[in-house]
Coordinates of C-alpha atoms in Angstrom, one line a residue:
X1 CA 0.0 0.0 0.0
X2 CA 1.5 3.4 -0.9
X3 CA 0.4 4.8 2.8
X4 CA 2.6 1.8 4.0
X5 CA 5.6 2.3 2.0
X6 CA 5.1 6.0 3.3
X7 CA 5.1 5.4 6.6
X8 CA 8.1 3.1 6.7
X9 CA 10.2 6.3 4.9
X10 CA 9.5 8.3 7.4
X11 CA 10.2 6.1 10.2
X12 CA 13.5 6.0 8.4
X13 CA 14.1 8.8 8.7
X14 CA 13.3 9.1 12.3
X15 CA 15.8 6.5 13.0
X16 CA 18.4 8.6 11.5
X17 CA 17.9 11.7 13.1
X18 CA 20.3 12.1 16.0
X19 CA 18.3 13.7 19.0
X20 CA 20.2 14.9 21.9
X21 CA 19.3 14.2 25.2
X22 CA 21.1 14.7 28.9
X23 CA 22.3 11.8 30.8
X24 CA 23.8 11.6 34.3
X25 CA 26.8 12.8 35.2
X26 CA 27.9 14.0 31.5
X27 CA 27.5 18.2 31.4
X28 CA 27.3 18.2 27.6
X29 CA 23.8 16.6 26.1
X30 CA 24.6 13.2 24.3
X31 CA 23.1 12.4 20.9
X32 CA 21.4 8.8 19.8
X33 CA 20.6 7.9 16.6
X34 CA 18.2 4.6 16.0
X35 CA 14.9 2.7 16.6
X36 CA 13.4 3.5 20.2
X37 CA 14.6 0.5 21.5
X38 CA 18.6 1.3 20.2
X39 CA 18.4 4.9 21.5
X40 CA 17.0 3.7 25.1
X41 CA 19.9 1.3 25.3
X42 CA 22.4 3.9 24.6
X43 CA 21.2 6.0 27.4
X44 CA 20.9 3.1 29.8
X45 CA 24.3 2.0 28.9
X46 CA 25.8 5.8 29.7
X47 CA 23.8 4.9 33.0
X48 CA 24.5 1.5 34.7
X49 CA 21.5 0.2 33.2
X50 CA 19.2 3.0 34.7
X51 CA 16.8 5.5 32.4
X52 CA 14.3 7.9 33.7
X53 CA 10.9 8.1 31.8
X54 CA 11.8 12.5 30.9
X55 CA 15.0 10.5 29.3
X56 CA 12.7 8.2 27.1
X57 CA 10.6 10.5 26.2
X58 CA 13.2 13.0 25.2
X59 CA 14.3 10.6 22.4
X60 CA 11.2 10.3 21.2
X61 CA 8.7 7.3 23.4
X62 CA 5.3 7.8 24.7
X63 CA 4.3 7.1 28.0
X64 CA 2.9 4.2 26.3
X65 CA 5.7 2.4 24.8
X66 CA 7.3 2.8 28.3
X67 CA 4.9 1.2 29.9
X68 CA 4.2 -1.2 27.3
X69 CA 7.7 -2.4 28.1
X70 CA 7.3 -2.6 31.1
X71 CA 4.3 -5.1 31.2
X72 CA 6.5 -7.3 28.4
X73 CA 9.6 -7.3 31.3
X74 CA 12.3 -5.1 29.3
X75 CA 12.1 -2.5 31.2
X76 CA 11.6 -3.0 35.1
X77 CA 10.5 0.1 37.6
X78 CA 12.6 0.8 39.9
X79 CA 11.8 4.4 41.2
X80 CA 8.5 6.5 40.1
X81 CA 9.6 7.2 36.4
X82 CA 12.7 5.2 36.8
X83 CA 13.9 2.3 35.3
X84 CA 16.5 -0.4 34.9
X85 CA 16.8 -2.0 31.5
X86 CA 17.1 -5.9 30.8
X87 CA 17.4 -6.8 34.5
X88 CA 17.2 -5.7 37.9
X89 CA 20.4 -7.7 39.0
X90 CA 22.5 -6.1 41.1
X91 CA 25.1 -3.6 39.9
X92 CA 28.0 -1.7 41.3
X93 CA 26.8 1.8 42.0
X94 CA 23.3 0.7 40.2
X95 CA 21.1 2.1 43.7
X96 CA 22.7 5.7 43.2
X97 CA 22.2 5.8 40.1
X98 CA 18.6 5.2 40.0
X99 CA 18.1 7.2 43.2
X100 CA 19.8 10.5 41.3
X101 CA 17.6 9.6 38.0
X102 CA 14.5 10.2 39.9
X103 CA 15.6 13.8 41.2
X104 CA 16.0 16.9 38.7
X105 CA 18.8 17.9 37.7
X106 CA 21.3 19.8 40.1
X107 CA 21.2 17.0 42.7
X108 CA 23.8 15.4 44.3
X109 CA 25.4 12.8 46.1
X110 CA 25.6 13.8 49.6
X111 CA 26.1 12.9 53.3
X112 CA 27.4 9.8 54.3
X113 CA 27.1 8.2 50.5
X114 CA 28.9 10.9 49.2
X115 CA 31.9 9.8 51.6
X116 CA 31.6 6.3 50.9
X117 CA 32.0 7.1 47.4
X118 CA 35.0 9.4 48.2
X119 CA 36.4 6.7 49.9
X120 CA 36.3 8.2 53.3
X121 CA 33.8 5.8 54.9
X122 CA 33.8 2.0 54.5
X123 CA 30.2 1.3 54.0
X124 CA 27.5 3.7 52.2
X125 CA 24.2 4.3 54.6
X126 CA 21.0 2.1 54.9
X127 CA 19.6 5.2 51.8
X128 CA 21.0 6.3 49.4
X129 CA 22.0 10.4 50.9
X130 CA 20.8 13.0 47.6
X131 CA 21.5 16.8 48.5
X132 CA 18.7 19.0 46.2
X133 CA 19.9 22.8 45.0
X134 CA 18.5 25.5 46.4
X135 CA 14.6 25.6 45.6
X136 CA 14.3 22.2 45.2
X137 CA 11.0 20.4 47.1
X138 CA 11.1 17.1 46.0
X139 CA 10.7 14.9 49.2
X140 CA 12.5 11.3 50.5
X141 CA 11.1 8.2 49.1
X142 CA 11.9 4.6 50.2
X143 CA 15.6 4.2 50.0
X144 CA 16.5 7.6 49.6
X145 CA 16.9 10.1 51.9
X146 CA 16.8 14.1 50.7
X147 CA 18.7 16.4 51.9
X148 CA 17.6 20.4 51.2
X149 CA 20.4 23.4 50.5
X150 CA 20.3 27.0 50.8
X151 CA 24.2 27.5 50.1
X152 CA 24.6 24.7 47.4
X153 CA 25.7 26.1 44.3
X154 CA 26.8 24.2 40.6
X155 CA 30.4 24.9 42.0
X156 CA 30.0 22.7 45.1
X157 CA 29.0 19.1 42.8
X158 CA 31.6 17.1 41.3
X159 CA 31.5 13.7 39.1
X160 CA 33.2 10.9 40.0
X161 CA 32.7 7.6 38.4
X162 CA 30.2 9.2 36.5
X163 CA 28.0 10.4 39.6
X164 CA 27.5 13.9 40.5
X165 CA 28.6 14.4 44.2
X166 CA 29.2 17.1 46.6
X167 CA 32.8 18.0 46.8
X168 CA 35.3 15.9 49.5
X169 CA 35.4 19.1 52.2
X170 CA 31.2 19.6 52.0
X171 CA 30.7 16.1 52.4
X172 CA 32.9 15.8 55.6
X173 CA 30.6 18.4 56.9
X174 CA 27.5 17.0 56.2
X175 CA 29.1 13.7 57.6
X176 CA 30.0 15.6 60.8
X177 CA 26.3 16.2 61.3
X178 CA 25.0 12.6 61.1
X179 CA 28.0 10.5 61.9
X180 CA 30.0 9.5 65.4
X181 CA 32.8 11.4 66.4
X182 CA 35.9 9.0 66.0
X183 CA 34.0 7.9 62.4
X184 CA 33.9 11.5 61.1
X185 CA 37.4 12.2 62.6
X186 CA 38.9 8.8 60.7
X187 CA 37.0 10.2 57.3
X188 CA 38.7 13.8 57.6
X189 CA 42.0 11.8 58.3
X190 CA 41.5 9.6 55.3
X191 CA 40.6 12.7 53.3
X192 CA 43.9 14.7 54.1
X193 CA 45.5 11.5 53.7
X194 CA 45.2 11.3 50.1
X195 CA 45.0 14.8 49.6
X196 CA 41.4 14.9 48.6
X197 CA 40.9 17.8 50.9
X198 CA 43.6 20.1 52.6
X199 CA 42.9 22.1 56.0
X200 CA 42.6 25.0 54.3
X201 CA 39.8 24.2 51.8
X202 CA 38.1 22.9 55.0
X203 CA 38.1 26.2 57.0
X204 CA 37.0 27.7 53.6
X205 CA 33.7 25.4 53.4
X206 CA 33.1 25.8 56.7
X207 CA 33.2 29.7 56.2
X208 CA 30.7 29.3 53.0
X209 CA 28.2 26.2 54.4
X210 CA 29.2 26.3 57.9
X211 CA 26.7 28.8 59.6
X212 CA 24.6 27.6 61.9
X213 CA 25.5 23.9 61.4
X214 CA 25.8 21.5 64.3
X215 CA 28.8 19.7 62.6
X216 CA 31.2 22.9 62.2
X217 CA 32.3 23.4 65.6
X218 CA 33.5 19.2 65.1
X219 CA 35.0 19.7 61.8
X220 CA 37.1 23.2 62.5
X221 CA 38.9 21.6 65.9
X222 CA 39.2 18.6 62.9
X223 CA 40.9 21.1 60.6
X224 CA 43.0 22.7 62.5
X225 CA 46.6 23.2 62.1
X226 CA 49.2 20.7 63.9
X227 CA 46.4 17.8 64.8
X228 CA 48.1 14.8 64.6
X229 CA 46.4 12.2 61.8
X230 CA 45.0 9.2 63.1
X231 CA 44.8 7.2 60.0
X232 CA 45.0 3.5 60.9
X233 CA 44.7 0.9 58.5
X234 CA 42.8 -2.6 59.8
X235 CA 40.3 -3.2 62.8
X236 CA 43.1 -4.0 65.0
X237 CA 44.8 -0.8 64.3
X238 CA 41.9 0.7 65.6
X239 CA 41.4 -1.5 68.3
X240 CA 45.2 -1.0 70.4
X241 CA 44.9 3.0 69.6
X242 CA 41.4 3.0 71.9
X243 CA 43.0 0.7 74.2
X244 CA 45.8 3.3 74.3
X245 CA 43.1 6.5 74.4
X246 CA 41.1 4.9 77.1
X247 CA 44.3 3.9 79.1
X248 CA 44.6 7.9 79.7
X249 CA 48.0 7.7 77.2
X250 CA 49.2 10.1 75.4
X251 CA 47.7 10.1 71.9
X252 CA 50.4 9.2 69.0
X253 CA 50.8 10.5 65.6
X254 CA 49.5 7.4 63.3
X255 CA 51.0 6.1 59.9
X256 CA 54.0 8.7 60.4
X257 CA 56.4 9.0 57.7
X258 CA 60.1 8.3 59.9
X259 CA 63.4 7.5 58.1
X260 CA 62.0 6.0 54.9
X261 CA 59.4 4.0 56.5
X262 CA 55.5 4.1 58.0
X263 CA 55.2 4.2 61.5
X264 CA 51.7 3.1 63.3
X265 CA 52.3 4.6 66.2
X266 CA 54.7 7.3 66.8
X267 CA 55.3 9.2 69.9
X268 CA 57.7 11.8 69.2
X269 CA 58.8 13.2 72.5
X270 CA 59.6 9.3 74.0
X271 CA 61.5 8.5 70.7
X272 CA 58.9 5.6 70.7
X273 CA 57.3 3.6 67.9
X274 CA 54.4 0.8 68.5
X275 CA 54.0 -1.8 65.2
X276 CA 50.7 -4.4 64.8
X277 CA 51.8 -7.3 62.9
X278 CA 49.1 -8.1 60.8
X279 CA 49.1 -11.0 58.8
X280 CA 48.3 -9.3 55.8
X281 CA 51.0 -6.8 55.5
X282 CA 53.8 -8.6 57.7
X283 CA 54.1 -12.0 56.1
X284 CA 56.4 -13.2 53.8
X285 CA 60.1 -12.8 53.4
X286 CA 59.9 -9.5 51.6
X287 CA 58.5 -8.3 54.7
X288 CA 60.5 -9.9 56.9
X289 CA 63.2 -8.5 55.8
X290 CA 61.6 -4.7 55.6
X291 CA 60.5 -5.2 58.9
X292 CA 64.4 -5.9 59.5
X293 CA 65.4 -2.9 58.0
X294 CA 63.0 -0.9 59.9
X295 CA 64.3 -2.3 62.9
X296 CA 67.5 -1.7 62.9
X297 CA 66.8 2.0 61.0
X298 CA 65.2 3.2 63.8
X299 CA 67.7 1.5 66.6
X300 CA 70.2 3.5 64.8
X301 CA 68.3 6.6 65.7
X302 CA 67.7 6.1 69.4
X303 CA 64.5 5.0 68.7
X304 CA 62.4 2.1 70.3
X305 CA 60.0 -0.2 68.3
X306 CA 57.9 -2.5 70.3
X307 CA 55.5 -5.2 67.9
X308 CA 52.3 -6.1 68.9
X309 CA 50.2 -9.0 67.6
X310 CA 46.0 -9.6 67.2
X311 CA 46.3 -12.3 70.1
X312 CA 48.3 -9.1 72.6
X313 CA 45.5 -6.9 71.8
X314 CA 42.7 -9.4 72.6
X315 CA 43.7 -11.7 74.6
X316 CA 46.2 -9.5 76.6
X317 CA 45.0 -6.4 76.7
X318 CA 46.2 -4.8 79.7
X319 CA 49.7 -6.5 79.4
X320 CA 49.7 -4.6 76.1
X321 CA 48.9 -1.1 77.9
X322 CA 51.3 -1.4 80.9
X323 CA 54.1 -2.8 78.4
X324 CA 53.6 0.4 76.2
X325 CA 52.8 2.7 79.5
X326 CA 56.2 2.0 81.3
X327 CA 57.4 2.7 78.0
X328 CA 56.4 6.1 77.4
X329 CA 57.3 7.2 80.8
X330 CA 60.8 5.3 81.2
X331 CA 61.4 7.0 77.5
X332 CA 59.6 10.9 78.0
X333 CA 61.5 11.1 81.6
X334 CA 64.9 10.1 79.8
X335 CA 64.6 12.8 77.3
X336 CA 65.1 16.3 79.6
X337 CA 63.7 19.0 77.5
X338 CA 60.4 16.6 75.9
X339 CA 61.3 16.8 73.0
X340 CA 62.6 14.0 70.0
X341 CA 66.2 13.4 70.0
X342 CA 66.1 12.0 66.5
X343 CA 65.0 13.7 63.2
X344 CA 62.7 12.6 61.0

């Protein structure tokens, strides 16, 4: 029929016609090119799988052919006017996505998911934590938890791995808000670690967002010059330096750069350095043999290195502390003036 032949041309055509469209986490609008069912997959696969319905219908698809796919099981809800396409299996990362596809534009990553994502928390929250720009009303739903801004500008959301997120020194705030004290401290230690954040750009984002906040009074004795880090790196790390804190002892500067090596625990005025043994980073004769070199390194400094196992820290707790007390004092009341006779 000539209406047919007609009707094919122009659904051609259609194919051909590149229609742009915005996807998450890319600034510049993306173009796709096909039949409805090619264009939606090169959205979803910008997108870990995830389109919004205002991302379907932008490349041309009704409500209807949504929805119609939906009821044949390619395309499975997953939000209100979100959807994962294929399969609902899980996928790195797949939960933020979808929870940012079903918010406008301008949202972020925030709170304790924006630090997980940083890499400044272990584990992301029970929701997913989405911070909306200024004006935005939109309200939680199940699995998401939304966070409202009267400070947040464009300049204050990143990407990173193809997410937009608050920036490392406004999520560290937010996290001082919500989290516990030695967790926030150990994410603002991890931060400055890696040089995500410095002290500076901390003071400055607590002088732009932190007004009236309950977490800024925690982050700015965090940021302040001269606080010793107190990065550790495994459970049991973390385990012997509260032993030490709740023994009263003096706090030590943790994963301390010394004469070429990592100390743990460093106390600089007693010239004394506390090692865990771990399994996983002292087995081996590679490690043997830099654990050796360390040895004798810091011998040849006047320093002391005591090494501690898993079994002194649970099973012998307060032989641990006394062993390390008598220490500190036998070493600090050596040392006249207080202060390290070695250099660094």
């Amino acid at each position: 029929m000539p209406g047919e032949g007609l009707g094919s041309l122009v659904g051609l055509r259609a194919e051909n016609v590149a229609t742009p469209v915005r996807v998450l986490g890319v600034r510049e609008l993306i173009k796709v090119s096909g039949t409805p069912d090619q264009r939606m997959a090169r959205v979803a696969a910008a997108q870990r799988g995830r389109v919004a319905l205002r991302q379907l219908m932008a490349i041309g698809m009704t409500s209807a052919m949504v929805y119609g796919r939906v009821d044949k099981g390619s395309l499975h809800v997953l939000h209100r006017a979100v959807f994962a396409v294929g399969h609902t299996g899980p996928i790195e990362l797949g939960e933020e996505t979808a929870a940012l596809l079903a918010y406008c534009d301008g949202a972020g990553l925030s709170y304790r998911s924006a630090n997980w994502l940083w890499g400044f928390l272990k584990e992301p929250g029970e929701e997913v934590d989405l911070i909306l720009p200024p004006g935005g009303t939109a309200r939680s739903r199940p699995g998401i938890c939304v966070h409202h801004s009267r400070t947040l500008s464009p300049a204050d959301i990143t990407i990173r791995q193809g997410l937009p997120v608050v920036r490392p020194a406004l999520a560290l705030l937010q996290l001082a808000e919500v989290g516990e004290g030695r967790d926030v401290e150990r994410a603002v230690d991890e931060a400055l670690a890696v040089r995500a954040v410095s002290r500076t750009k901390l003071r400055e984002t607590l002088a732009a967002h932190g007004r009236g906040r309950r977490g800024a009074p925690l982050l700015a004795e965090l940021a302040e010059a001269g606080r010793r880090s107190t990065v550790t790196r495994s459970e049991a790390e973390e385990r012997l330096r509260a032993l030490i804190l709740s023994a009263g002892l003096p706090a030590p500067e943790m994963q301390t750069p010394l004469h070429g090596f990592i100390a743990d625990f460093y106390w600089s005025d007693a010239d004394y350095v506390v090692e865990f043994d771990g399994f996983a980073f002292h087995s081996g004769r590679r490690a043997w043999r830099r654990d050796r070199a360390k040895d004798r390194t810091y011998a040849a400094h006047g320093i002391r290195l005591d090494r501690f196992t898993w079994e002194d820290i649970t099973d012998q707790p307060l032989a641990t502390i006394a062993h390390i007390a008598s220490q500190l004092a036998k070493r600090s009341a050596s040392s006249p003036t207080g202060q390290p006779s070695s250099a660094r």
